[in-house]
N, CA, C and O atoms as a GROMACS GRO file, in nm:
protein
  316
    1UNK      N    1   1.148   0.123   0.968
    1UNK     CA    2   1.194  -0.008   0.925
    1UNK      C    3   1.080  -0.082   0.857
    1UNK      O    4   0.962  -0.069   0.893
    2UNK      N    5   1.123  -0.164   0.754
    2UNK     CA    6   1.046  -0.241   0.704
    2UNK      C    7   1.048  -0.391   0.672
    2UNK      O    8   1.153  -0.445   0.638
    3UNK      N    9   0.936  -0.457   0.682
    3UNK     CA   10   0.937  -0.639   0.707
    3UNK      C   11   1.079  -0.626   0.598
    3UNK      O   12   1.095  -0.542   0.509
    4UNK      N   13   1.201  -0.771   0.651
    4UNK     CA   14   1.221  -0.792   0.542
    4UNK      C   15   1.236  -0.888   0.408
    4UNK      O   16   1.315  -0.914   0.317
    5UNK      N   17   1.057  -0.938   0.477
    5UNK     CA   18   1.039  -1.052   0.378
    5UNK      C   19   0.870  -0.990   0.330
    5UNK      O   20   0.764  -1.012   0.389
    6UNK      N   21   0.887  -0.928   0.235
    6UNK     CA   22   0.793  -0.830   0.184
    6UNK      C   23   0.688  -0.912   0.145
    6UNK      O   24   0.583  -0.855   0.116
    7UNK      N   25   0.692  -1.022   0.138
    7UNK     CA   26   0.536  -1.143   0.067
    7UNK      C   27   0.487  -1.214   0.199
    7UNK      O   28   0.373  -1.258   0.213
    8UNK      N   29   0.574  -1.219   0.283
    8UNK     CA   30   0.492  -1.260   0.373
    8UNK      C   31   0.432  -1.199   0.502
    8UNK      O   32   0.337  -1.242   0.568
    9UNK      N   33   0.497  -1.105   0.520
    9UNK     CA   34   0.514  -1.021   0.623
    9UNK      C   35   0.439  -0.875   0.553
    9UNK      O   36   0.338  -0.822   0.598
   10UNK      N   37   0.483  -0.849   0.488
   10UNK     CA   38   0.475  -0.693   0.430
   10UNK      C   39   0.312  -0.652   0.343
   10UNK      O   40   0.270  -0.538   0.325
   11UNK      N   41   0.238  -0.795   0.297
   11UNK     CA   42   0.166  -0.748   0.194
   11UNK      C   43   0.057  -0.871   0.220
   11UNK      O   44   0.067  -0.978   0.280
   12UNK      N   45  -0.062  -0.800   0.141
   12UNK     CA   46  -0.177  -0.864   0.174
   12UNK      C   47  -0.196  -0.918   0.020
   12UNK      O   48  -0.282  -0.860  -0.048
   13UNK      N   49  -0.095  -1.063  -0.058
   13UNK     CA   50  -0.066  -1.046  -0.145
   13UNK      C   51  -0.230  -1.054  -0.242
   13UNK      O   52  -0.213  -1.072  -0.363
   14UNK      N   53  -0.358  -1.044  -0.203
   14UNK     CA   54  -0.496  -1.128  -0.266
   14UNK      C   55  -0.569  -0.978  -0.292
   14UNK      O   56  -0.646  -0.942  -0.380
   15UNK      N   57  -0.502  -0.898  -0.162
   15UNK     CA   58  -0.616  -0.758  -0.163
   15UNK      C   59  -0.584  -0.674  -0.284
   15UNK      O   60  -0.497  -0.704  -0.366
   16UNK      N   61  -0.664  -0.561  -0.287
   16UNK     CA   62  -0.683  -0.467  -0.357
   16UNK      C   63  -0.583  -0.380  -0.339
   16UNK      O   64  -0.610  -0.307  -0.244
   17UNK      N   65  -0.444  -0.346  -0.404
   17UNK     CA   66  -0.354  -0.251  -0.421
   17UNK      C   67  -0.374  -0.078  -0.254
   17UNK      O   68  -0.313  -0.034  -0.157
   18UNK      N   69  -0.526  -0.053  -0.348
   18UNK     CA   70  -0.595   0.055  -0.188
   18UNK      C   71  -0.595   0.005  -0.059
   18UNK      O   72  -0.516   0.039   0.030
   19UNK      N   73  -0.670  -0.063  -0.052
   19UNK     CA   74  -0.698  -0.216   0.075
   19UNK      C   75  -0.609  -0.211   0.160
   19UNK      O   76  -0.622  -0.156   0.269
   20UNK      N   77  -0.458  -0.297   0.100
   20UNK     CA   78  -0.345  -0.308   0.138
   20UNK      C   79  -0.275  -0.162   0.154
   20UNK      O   80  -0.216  -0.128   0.257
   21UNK      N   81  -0.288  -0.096   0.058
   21UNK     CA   82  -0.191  -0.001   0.136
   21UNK      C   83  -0.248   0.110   0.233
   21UNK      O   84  -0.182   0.197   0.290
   22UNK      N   85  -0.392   0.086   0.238
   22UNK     CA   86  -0.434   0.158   0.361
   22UNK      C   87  -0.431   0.086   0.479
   22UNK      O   88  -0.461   0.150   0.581
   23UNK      N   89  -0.407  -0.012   0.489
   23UNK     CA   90  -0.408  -0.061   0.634
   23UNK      C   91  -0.396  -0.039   0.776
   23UNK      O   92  -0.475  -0.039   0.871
   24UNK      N   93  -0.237  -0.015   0.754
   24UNK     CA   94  -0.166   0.048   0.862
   24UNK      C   95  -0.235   0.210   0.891
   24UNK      O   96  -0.228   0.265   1.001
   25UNK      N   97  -0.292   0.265   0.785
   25UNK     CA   98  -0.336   0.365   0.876
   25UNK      C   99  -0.495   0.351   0.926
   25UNK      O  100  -0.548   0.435   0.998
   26UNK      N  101  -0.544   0.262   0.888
   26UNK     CA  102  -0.714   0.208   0.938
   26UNK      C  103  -0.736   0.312   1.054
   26UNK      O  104  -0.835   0.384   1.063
   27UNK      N  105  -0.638   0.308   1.134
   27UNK     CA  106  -0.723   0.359   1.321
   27UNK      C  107  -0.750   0.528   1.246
   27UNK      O  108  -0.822   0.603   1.312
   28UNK      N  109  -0.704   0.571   1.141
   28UNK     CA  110  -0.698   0.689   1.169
   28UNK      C  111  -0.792   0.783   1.048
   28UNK      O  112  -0.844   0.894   1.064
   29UNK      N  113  -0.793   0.698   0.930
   29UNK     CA  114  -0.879   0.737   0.842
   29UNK      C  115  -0.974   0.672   0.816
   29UNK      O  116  -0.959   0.550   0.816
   30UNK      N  117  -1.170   0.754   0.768
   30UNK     CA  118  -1.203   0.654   0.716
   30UNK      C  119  -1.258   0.592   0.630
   30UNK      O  120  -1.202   0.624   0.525
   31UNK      N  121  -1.357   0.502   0.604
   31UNK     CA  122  -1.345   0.458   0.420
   31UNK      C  123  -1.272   0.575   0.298
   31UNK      O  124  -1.172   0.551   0.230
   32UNK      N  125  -1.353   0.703   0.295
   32UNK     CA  126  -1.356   0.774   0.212
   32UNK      C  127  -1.230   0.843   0.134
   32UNK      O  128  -1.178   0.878   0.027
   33UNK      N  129  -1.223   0.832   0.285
   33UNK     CA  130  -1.045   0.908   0.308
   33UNK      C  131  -0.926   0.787   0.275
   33UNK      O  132  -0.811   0.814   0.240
   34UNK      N  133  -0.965   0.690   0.289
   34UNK     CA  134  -0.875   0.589   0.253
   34UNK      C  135  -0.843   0.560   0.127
   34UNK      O  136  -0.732   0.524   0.089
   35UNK      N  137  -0.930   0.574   0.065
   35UNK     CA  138  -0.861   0.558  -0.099
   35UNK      C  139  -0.794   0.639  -0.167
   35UNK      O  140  -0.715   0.616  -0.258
   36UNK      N  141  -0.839   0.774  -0.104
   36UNK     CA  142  -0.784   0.921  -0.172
   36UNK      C  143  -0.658   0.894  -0.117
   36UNK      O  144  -0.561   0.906  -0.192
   37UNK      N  145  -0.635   0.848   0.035
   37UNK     CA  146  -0.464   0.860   0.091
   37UNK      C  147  -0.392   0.701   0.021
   37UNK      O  148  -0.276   0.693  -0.020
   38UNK      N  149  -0.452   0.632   0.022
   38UNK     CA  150  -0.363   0.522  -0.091
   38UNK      C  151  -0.338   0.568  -0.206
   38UNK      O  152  -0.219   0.545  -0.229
   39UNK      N  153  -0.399   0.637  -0.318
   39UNK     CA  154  -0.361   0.655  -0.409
   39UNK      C  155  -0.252   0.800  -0.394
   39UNK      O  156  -0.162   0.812  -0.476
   40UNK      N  157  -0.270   0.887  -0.301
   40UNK     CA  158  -0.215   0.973  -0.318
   40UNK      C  159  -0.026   0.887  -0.254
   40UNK      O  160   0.082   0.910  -0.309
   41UNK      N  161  -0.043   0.814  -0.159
   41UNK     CA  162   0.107   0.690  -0.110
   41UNK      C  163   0.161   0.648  -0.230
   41UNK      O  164   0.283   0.647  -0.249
   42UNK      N  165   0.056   0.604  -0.336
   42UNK     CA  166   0.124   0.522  -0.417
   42UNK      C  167   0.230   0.573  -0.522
   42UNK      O  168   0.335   0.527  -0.565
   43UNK      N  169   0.120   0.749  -0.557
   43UNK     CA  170   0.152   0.871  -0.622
   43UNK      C  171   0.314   0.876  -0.584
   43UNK      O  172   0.407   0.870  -0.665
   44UNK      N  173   0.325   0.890  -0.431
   44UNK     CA  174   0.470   0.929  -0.371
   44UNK      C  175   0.576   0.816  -0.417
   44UNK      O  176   0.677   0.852  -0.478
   45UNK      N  177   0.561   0.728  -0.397
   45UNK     CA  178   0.661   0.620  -0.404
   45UNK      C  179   0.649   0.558  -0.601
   45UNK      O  180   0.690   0.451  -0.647
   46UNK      N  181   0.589   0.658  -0.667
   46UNK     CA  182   0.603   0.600  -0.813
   46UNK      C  183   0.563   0.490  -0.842
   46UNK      O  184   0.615   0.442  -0.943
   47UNK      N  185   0.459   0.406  -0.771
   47UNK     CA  186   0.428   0.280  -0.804
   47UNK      C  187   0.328   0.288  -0.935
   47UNK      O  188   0.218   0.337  -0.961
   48UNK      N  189   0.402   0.232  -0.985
   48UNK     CA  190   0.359   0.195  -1.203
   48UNK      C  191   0.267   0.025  -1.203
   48UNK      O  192   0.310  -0.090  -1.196
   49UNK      N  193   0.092   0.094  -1.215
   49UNK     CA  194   0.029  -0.049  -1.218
   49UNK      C  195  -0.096   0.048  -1.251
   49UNK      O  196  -0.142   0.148  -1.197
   50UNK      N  197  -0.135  -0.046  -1.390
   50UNK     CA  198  -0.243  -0.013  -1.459
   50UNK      C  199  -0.388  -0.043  -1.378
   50UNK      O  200  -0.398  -0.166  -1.384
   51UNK      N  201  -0.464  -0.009  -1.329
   51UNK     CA  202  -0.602  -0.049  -1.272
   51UNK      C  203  -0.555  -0.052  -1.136
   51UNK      O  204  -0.529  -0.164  -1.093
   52UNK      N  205  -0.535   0.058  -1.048
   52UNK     CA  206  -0.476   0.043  -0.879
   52UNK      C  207  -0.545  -0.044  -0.820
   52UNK      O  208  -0.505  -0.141  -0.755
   53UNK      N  209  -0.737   0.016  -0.860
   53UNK     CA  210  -0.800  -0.040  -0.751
   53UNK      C  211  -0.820  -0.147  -0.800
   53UNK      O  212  -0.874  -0.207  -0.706
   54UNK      N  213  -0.814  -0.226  -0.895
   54UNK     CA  214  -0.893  -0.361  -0.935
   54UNK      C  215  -0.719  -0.444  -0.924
   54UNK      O  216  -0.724  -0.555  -0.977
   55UNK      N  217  -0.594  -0.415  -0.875
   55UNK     CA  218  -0.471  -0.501  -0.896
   55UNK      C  219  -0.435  -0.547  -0.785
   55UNK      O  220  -0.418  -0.459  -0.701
   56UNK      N  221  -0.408  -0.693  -0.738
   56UNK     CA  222  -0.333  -0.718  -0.625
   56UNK      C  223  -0.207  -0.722  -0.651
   56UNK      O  224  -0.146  -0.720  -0.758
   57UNK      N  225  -0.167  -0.731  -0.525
   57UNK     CA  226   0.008  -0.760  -0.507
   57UNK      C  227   0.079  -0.825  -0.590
   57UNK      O  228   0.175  -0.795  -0.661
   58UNK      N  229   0.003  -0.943  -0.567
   58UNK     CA  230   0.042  -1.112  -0.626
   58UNK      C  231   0.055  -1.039  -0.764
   58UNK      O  232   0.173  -1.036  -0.798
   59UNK      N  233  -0.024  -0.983  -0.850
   59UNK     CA  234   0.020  -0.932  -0.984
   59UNK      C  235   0.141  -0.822  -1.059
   59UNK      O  236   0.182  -0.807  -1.174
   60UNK      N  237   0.168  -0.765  -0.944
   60UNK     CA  238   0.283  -0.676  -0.957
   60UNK      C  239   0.441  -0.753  -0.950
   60UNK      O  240   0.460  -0.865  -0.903
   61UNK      N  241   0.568  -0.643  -1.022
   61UNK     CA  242   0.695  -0.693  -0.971
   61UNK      C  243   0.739  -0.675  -0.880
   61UNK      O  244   0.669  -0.604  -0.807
   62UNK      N  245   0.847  -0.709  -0.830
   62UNK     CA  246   0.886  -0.748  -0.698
   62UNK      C  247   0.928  -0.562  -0.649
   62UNK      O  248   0.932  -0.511  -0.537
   63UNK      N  249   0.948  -0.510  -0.765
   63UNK     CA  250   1.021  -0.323  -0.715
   63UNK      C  251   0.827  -0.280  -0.657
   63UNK      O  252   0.806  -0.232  -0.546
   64UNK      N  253   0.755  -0.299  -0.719
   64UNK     CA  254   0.623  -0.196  -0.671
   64UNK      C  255   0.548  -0.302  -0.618
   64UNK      O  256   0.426  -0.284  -0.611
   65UNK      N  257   0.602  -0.427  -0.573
   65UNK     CA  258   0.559  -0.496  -0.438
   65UNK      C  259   0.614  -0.431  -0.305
   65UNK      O  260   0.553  -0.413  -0.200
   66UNK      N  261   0.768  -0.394  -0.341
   66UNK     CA  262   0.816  -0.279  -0.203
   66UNK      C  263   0.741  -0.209  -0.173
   66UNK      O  264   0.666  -0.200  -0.075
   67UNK      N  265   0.771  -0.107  -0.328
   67UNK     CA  266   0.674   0.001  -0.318
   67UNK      C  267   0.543   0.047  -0.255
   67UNK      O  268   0.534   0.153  -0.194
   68UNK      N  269   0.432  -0.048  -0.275
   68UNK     CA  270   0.319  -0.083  -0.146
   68UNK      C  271   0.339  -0.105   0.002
   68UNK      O  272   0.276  -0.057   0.097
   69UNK      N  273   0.448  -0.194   0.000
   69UNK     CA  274   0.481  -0.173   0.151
   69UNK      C  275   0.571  -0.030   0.174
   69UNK      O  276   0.540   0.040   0.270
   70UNK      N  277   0.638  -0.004   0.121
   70UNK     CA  278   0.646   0.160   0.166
   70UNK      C  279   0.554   0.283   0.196
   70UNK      O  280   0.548   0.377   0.276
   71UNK      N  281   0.465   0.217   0.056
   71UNK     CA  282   0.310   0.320   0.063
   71UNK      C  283   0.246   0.326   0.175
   71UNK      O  284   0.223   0.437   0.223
   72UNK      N  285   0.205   0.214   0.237
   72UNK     CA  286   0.124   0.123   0.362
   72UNK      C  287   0.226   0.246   0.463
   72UNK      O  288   0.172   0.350   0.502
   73UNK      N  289   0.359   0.220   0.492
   73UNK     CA  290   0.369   0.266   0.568
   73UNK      C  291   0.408   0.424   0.609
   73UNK      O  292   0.436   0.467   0.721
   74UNK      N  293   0.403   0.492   0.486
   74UNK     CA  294   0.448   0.618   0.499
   74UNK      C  295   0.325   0.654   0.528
   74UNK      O  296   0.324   0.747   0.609
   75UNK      N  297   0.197   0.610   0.487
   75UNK     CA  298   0.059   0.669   0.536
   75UNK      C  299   0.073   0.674   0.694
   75UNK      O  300   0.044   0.779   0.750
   76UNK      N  301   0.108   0.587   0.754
   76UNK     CA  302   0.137   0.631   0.930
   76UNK      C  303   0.199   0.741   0.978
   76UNK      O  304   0.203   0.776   1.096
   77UNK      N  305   0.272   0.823   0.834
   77UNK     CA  306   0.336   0.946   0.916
   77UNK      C  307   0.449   0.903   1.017
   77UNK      O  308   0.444   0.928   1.137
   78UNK      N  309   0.541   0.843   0.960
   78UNK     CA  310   0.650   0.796   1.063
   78UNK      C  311   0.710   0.930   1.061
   78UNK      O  312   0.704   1.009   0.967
   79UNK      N  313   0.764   0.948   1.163
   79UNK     CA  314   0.829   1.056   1.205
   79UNK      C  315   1.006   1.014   1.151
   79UNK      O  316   1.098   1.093   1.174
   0.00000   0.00000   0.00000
């Protein structure tokens, strides 16, 4: 399941596209590994945004604002 108020709940709308969608898995990866598994989340869910690491939330549309919060959380490996 996911927040379903995606700006307030779902997204870190100021951070860094990586940042944010590594979050949820913090306990488990670390720095190095975190950017390679955000970009490879973002890869999965088709999120379309020029400059990953230099873009926040707040700059994206509202479809690959989901999209990050999907990213964020498929990195947890939900079963």
């Amino acid at each position: 399941l996911l927040t379903e108020d995606r700006r307030a709940d779902g997204l870190l709308m100021d951070a860094a596209i990586p940042d944010d969608v590594g979050l949820a898995a913090l306990p488990r990866l670390r720095r190095r590994e975190l950017v390679a598994a955000s970009h490879s989340a973002a890869d999965r869910v088709k999120l379309t945004a020029p400059s990953l690491d230099t873009r926040t939330a707040r700059t994206l549309s509202g479809g690959n604002q989901q999209k990050v919060v999907l990213a964020k959380w498929l990195l947890t490996r939900p079963k």
